[in-house]
GROMACS .gro file of C-alpha atoms in nm:
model
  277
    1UNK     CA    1 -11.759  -1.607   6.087
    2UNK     CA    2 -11.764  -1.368   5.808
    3UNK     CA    3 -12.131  -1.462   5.614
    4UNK     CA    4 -12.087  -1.210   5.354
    5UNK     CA    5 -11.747  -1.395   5.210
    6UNK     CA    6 -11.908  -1.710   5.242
    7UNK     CA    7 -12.225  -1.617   5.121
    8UNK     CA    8 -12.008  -1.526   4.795
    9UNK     CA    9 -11.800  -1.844   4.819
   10UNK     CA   10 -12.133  -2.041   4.794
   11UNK     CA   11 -12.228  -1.819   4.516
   12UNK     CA   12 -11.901  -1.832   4.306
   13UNK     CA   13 -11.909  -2.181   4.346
   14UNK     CA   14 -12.249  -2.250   4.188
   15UNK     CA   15 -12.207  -2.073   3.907
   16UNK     CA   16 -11.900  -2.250   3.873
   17UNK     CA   17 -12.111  -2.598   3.897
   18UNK     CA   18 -12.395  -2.395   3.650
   19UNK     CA   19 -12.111  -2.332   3.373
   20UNK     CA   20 -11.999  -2.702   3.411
   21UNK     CA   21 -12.333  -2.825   3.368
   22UNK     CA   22 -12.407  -2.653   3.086
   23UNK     CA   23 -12.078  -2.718   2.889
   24UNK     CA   24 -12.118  -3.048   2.966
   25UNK     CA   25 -12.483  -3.024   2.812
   26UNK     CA   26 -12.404  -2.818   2.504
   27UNK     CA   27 -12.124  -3.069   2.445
   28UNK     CA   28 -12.359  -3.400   2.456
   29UNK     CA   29 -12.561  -3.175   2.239
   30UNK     CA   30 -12.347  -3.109   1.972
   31UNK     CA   31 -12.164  -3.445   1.961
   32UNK     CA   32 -12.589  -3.613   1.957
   33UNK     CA   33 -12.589  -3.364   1.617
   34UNK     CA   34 -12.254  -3.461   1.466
   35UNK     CA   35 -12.420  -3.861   1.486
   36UNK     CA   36 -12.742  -3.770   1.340
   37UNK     CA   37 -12.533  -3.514   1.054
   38UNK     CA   38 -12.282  -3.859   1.010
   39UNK     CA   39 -12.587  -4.048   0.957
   40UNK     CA   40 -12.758  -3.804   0.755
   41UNK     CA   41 -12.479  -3.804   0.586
   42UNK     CA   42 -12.430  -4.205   0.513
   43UNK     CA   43 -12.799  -4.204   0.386
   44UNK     CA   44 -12.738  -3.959   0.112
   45UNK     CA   45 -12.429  -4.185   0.010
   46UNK     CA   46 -12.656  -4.493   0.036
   47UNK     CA   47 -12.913  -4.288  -0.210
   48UNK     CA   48 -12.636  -4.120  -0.458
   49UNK     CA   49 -12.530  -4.494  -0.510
   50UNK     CA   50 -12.897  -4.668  -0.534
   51UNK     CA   51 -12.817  -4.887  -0.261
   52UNK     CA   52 -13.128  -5.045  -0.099
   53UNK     CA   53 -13.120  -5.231   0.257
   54UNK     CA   54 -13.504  -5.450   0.211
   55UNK     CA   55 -13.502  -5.563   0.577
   56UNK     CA   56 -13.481  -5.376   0.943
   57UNK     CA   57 -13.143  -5.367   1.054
   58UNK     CA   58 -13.067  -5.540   1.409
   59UNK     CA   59 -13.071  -5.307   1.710
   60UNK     CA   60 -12.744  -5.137   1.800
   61UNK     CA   61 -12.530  -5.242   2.065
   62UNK     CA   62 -12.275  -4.933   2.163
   63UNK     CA   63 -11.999  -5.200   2.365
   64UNK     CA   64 -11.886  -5.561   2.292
   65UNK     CA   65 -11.585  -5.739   2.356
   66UNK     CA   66 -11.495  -6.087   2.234
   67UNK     CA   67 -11.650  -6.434   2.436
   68UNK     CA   68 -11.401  -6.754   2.462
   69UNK     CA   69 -11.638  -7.036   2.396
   70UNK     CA   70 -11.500  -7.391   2.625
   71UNK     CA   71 -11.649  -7.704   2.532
   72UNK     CA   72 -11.763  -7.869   2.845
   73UNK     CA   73 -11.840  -8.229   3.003
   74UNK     CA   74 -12.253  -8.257   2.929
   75UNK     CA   75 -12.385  -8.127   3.263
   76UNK     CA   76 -12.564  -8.363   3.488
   77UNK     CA   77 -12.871  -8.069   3.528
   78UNK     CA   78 -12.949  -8.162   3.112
   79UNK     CA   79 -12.939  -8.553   3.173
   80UNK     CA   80 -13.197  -8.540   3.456
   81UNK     CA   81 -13.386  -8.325   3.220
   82UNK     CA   82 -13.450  -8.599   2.974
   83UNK     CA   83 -13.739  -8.834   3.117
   84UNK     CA   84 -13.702  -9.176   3.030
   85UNK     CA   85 -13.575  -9.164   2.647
   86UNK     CA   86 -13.264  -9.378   2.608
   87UNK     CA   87 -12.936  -9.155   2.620
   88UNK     CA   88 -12.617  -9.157   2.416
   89UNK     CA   89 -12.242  -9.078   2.520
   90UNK     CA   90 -12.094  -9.090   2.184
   91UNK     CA   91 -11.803  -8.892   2.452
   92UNK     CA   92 -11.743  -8.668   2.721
   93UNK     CA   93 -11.882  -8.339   2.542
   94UNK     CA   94 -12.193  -8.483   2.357
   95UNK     CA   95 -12.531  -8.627   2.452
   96UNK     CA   96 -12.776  -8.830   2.228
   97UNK     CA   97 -13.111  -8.871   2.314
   98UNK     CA   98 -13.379  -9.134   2.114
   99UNK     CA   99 -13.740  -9.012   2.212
  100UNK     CA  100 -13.961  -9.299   2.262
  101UNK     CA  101 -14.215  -9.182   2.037
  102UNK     CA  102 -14.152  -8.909   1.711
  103UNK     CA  103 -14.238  -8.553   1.810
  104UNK     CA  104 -14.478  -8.422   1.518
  105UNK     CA  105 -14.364  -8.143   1.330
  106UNK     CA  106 -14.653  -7.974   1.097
  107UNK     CA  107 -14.543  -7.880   0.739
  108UNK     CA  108 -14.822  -7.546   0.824
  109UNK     CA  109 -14.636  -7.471   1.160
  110UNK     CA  110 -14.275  -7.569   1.099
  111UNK     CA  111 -14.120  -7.253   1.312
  112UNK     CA  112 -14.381  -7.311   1.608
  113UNK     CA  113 -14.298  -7.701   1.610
  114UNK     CA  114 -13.969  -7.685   1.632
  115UNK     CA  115 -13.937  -7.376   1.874
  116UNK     CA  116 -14.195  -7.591   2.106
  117UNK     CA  117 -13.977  -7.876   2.066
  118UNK     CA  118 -13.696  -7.679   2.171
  119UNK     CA  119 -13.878  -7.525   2.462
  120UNK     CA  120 -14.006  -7.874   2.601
  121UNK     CA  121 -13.771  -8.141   2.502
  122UNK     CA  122 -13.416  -8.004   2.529
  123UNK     CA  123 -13.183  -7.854   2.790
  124UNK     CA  124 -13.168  -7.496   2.778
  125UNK     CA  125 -13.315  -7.510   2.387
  126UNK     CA  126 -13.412  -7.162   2.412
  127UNK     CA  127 -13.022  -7.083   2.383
  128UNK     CA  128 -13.013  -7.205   2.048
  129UNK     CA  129 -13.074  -7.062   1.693
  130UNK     CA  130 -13.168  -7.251   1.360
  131UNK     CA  131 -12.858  -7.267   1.150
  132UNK     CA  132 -12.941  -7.488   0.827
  133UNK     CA  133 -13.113  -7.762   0.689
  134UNK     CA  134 -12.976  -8.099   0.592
  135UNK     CA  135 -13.179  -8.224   0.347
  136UNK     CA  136 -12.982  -8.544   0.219
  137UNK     CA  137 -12.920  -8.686   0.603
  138UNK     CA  138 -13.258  -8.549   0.740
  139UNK     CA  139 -13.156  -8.322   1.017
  140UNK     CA  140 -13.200  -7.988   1.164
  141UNK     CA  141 -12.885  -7.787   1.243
  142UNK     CA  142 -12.847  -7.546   1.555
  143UNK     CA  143 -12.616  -7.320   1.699
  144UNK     CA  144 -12.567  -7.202   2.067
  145UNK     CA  145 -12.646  -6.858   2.129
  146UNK     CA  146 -12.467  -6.613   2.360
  147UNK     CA  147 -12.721  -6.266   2.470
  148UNK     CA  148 -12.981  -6.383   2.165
  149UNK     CA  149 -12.649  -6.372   1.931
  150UNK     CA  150 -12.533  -6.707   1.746
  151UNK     CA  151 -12.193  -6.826   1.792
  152UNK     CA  152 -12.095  -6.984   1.466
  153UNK     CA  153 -11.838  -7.253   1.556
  154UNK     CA  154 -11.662  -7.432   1.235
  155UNK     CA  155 -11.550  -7.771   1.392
  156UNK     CA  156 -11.901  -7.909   1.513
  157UNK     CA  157 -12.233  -7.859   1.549
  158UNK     CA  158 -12.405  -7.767   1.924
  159UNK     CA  159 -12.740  -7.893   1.844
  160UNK     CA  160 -12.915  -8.152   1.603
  161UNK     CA  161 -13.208  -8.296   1.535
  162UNK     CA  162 -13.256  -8.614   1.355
  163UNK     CA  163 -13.611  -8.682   1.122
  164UNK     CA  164 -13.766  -8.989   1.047
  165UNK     CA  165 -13.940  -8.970   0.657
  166UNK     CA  166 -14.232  -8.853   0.748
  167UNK     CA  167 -13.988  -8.544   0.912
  168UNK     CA  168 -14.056  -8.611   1.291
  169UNK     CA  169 -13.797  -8.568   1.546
  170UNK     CA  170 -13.706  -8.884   1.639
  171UNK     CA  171 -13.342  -8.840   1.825
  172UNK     CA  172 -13.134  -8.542   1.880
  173UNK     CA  173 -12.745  -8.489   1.960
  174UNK     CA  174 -12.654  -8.160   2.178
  175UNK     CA  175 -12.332  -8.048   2.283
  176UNK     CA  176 -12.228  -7.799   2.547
  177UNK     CA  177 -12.030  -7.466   2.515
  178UNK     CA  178 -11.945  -7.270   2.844
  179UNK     CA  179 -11.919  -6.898   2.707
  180UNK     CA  180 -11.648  -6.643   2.930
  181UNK     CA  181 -11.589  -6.264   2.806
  182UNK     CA  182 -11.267  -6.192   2.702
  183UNK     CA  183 -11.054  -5.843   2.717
  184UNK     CA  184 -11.204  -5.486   2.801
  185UNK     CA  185 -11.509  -5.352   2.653
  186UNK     CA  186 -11.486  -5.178   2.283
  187UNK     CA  187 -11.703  -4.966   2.132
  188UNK     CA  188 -11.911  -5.138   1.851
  189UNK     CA  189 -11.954  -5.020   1.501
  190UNK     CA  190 -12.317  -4.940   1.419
  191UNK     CA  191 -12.505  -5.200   1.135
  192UNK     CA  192 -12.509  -4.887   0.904
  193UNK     CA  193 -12.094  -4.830   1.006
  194UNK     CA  194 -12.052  -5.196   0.869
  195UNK     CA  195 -12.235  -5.147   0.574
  196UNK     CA  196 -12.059  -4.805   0.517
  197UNK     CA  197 -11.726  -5.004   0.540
  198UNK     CA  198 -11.831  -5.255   0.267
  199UNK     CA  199 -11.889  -4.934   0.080
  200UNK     CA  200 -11.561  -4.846   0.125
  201UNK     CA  201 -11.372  -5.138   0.039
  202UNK     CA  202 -11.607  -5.113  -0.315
  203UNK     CA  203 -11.758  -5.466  -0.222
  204UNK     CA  204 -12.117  -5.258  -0.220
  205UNK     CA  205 -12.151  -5.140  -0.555
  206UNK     CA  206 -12.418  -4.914  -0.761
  207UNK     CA  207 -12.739  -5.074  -0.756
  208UNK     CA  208 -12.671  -5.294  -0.479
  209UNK     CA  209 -12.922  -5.450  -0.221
  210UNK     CA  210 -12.847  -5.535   0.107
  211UNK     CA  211 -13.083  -5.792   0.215
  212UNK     CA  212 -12.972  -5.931   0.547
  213UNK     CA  213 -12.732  -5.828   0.811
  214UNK     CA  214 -12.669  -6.011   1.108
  215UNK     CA  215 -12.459  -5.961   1.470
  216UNK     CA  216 -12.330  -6.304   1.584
  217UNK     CA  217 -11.987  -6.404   1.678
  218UNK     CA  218 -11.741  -6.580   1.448
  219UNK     CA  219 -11.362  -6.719   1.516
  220UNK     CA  220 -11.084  -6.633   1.251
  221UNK     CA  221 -10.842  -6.913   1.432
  222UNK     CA  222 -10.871  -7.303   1.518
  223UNK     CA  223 -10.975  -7.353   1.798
  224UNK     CA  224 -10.686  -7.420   2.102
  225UNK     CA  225 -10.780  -7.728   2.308
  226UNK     CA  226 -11.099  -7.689   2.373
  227UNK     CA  227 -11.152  -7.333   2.382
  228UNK     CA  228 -11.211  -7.124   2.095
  229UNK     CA  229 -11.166  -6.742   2.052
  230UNK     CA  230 -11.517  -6.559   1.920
  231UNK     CA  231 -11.540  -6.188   1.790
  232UNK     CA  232 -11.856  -6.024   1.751
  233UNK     CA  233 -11.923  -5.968   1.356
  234UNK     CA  234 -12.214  -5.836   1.125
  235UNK     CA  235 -12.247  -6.101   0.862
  236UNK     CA  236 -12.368  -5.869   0.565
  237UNK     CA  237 -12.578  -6.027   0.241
  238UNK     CA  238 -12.507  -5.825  -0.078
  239UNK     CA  239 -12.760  -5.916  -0.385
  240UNK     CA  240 -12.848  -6.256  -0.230
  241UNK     CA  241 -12.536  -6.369  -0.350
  242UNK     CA  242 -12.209  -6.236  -0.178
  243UNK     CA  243 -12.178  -6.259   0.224
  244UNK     CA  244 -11.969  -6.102   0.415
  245UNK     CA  245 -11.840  -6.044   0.759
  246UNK     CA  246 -11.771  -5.715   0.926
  247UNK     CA  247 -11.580  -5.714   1.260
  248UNK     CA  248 -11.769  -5.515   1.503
  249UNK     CA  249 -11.461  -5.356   1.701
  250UNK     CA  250 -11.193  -5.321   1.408
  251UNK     CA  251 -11.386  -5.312   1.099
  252UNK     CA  252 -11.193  -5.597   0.926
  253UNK     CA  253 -11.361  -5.748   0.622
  254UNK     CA  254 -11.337  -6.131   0.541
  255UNK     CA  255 -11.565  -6.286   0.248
  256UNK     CA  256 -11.771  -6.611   0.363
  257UNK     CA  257 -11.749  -6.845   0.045
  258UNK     CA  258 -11.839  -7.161   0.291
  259UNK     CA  259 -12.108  -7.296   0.101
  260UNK     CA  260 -12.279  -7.402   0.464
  261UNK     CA  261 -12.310  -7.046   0.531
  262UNK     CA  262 -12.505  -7.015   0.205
  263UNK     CA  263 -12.718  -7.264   0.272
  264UNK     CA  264 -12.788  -7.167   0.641
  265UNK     CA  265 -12.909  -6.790   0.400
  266UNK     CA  266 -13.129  -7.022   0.183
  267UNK     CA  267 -13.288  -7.241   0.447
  268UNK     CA  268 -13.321  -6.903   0.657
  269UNK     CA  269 -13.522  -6.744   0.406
  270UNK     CA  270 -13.721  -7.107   0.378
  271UNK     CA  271 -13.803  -7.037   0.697
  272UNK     CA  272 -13.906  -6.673   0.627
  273UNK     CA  273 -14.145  -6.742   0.374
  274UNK     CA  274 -14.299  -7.019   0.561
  275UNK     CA  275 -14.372  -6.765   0.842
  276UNK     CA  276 -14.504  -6.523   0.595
  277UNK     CA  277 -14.732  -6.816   0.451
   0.00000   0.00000   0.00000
């Protein structure tokens, strides 16, 4: 064996490996600076047009896809979770349950009430998310959540709870949604790439405050069957006013005008204040 032309083989070869290695490096490098310059970049727009964004945006999430939510028959695991309140099948998909006694909810601790009550009383009732307040029938509105995001569904609602005057729980109607990803993984847009496209489309305007934004999914279609189609989409508050959503994968823009989403923004900030109280 010849050590001399393999000594150089082995040599060759690692500085081949050495460049590659470093190439690779100076490229993650550069493309790390052309997202902090882009960003750099979006801030001084922000500032040339006064625009203001009062709370911390939510954390980025760099892949996504869309999630087919399928409403399902109430699982038996969440009826042998209820002790021995009477239960309701007002059908197949739905489950009422009348405690035997009110569960107190404090006007001081309204947040940690509820999210106890959750916690102790109903299947899975961590996976839900307050959604609004209905003040003229007495009940608490909830969504199901899929990876801590809310999945805003048009044609019901997955969790309720029903107050006596005094604004105990008293019953509580839940339905079920079995949650499947859909298609390949897509790269997200950022918050700040949603609120840059708002920008763009002139709906964020001189002067103009951005004062919630949001990642949850939302369906554009009715649902087929029983399944329903979800995309995940930054729903963007402009001025307290205007809301918006922002699809995460193709940057589409549609303007919410359903007056339940604007109350779900009031009773949310409710809910804020009490907190900060």
């Amino acid at each position: 064996m010849d050590w001399s032309k393999t000594k150089t083989i082995f040599i060759v070869t690692f500085l081949l490996l050495n460049s590659f290695l470093v190439y690779q490096l100076i490229q993650k490098q550069n493309a790390s600076e052309l997202n902090v310059r882009a960003e750099m970049t979006l801030q001084q727009r922000f500032e040339d047009n006064n625009i203001r964004i009062t709370e911390n945006l939510p954390d980025e999430i760099n892949e996504g896809r869309h999630i087919v939510g399928k409403r399902t028959p109430v699982p038996q695991e969440a009826i042998d979770a209820v002790d021995e309140e009477e239960i309701l099948f007002p059908d197949e998909h739905a489950m009422g349950v009348v405690l035997d006694e009110p569960y107190s909810i404090s006007n001081d601790n309204v947040n940690e009430d509820i999210g106890s009550f959750l916690e102790s009383e109903v299947y899975n009732g961590e996976q839900y998310r307050f959604a609004s307040w209905d003040q003229e029938n007495q009940n608490l509105v909830f969504y199901q959540t899929y990876q801590g995001s809310t999945i805003y569904t048009d044609q019901e609602e997955q969790l309720v709870l029903f107050l006596n005057d005094e604004g105990d729980v008293t019953s509580y109607l839940q339905s079920f949604l079995e949650v499947e990803e859909h298609g390949r993984k897509r790269e997200l847009l950022s918050p700040l790439k949603a609120i840059e496209s708002l920008l763009n489309e002139q709906l964020l305007t001189f002067n103009s405050v951005v004062s919630q934004v949001e990642l949850g999914y939302y369906s554009y279609f009715s649902p087929l069957g029983e399944s329903q189609v979800f995309a995940p989409m930054y729903r963007i508050e402009i001025d307290e006013e205007s809301f918006y959503l922002v699809n995460a994968i193709d940057g589409g823009i549609q303007e919410l005008t359903d007056s339940a989403h604007q109350e779900n923004e009031d009773t949310s900030e409710e809910s804020r204040e009490n907190e900060e109280e």
